[in-house]
Amino acid sequence: MSKPPSGRDKASRQTRLLHAGSPMELEARTVAPPVQRGSTVLVANAKALYDTSKPTYGRLGLSVQNALAEAVGAVEGCGPARLFSSGLAAVTGTLQALLKTGDEVLVTDCVYGPSRRFLDGVMKRYGVSARYFAPDASPDVVMAMAGPATRLILLESPGSLTFEIQDVPAIAKAARERGILTVLDNTWGVGLLYEPLALGVDVSVQALTKYVGGHSDVFMGSACSIDAKLLARIDAYLRDAGIGVSPDDAYFMLRGLRTLEVRLARHGENALKVAHWLQDQPEVKQVLCPALAGAPGHDLWKRDFKGINGLFGVVLQPGSEDATEAFIDTLTLFGLGFSWGGFESLAIHCDPQLGYRTAHRPLGGPLVRLHVGLEDPQDLIGDLRGALDAYAAATR
Ligand SMILES: Cc1ncc(COP(=O)(O)O)c(C=O)c1O
């Protein structure tokens, strides 16, 4: 019997069709990393199949995810970030990585709503309880709530609807002395405006979806820490739960990150112009922007933050729900949408979201949240003037 043909060159057309043109080596070095789409990773020899020092499977990410992780870490002031499929997944994944049945979490009452829903739903079912403290509570009040089961304090500063600032360095220090972990949702601070890890926080989490992506077209989240033991627990969670991000999403996120600093500076500049103008309008009761003197949290912001972004709140003079809807519906340059951090301006009315809070302080009028984008701020001011006119007409 004749021997079957062996080797690639002698293979049939059908086999060559499957193996010809496989990627071997990069042809050129480019500014952006290669987008390696790969579930299967091919290794060089039998020994390498079980060499855990190099990737042997693509789920946890390859070149582009690693490049992004390093860049996000540089923004947060640490080594490579751990990546999750969304900001919410970064919050919920970090909590799952660090908590166990019987633990209790103390949470700022201004925490992002879906983070709260996860704690009160999924985590409760797994035997982890949560209690909430007023976002402007003093560190002493927060620490007095801690009991023997308290394992973690979840912070978010400023809150992304009501913009209270927490005394994070004091809470983090007191928590560490009692062996309690601190995790902070740093989506507003982005790392460039606020550095929780340098202020003593154990894990800084971000929705990269917002300013890092910057174009309202991609989801992702990150968790950063300088504590190797905590990182090992987050890594184990990612590995065991099978969590990774797609190379294409990572590519877009990295592309956004390259212009983060200049975009953020312009968002902040524009927001300040719009906020100052709003302060002087008769229909406005208060502007909840921590950079304004007299705004809640202003002193802590001045001490701990390096700037502002485009997101802040506006409390209108008392008026009906219909009048608030007239304000929102009159806007033409501000889109109506539940996000922020993209290049464009957005607005929502917030009161329907505040009901579930346990420590809500009455604001004295309807709350509207604005995200000031990269448009000409004078155009945005014109749009807001029209909306305030509609509010005033509907309130009369
Ligand atoms: C403060 C804050 N944290 C987390 C998230 C969740 O981010 P993602 O939409 O990427 O899940 C958001 C989204 O709006 C947010 O505002």
CSV table of C-alpha atoms and ligand atoms in Angstrom, one decimal, residues 86-88 112 156 160 185 187 207 209-210 219-220 338 340, ligand 1:
chain,number,residue,atom,x,y,z
A,86,SER,CA,-19.2,47.2,31.2
A,87,GLY,CA,-18.8,49.6,34.0
A,88,LEU,CA,-21.6,47.8,35.9
A,112,TYR,CA,-25.2,54.3,40.8
A,156,GLU,CA,-18.9,56.9,44.7
A,160,SER,CA,-23.5,61.0,39.5
A,185,ASP,CA,-16.7,54.1,41.5
A,187,THR,CA,-16.3,57.1,36.6
A,207,ALA,CA,-17.1,52.7,33.6
A,209,THR,CA,-17.9,53.5,28.6
A,210,LYS,CA,-18.1,57.2,29.6
A,219,PHE,CA,-19.1,49.5,26.7
A,220,MET,CA,-16.3,48.5,29.1
A,338,PHE,CA,-29.1,58.2,30.3
A,340,TRP,CA,-22.5,60.8,29.7
B,1,LIG,C1,-21.4,56.3,38.0
B,1,LIG,C2,-21.6,55.1,37.0
B,1,LIG,N1,-21.0,53.9,37.3
B,1,LIG,C3,-21.2,52.9,36.5
B,1,LIG,C4,-21.9,53.0,35.4
B,1,LIG,C5,-22.2,51.8,34.5
B,1,LIG,O1,-21.5,51.8,33.3
B,1,LIG,P1,-21.9,50.9,32.1
B,1,LIG,O2,-23.0,51.6,31.4
B,1,LIG,O3,-20.7,50.8,31.3
B,1,LIG,O4,-22.3,49.6,32.7
B,1,LIG,C6,-22.6,54.2,35.0
B,1,LIG,C7,-23.4,54.3,33.8
B,1,LIG,O5,-24.1,55.2,33.6
B,1,LIG,C8,-22.4,55.3,35.9
B,1,LIG,O6,-23.0,56.5,35.7
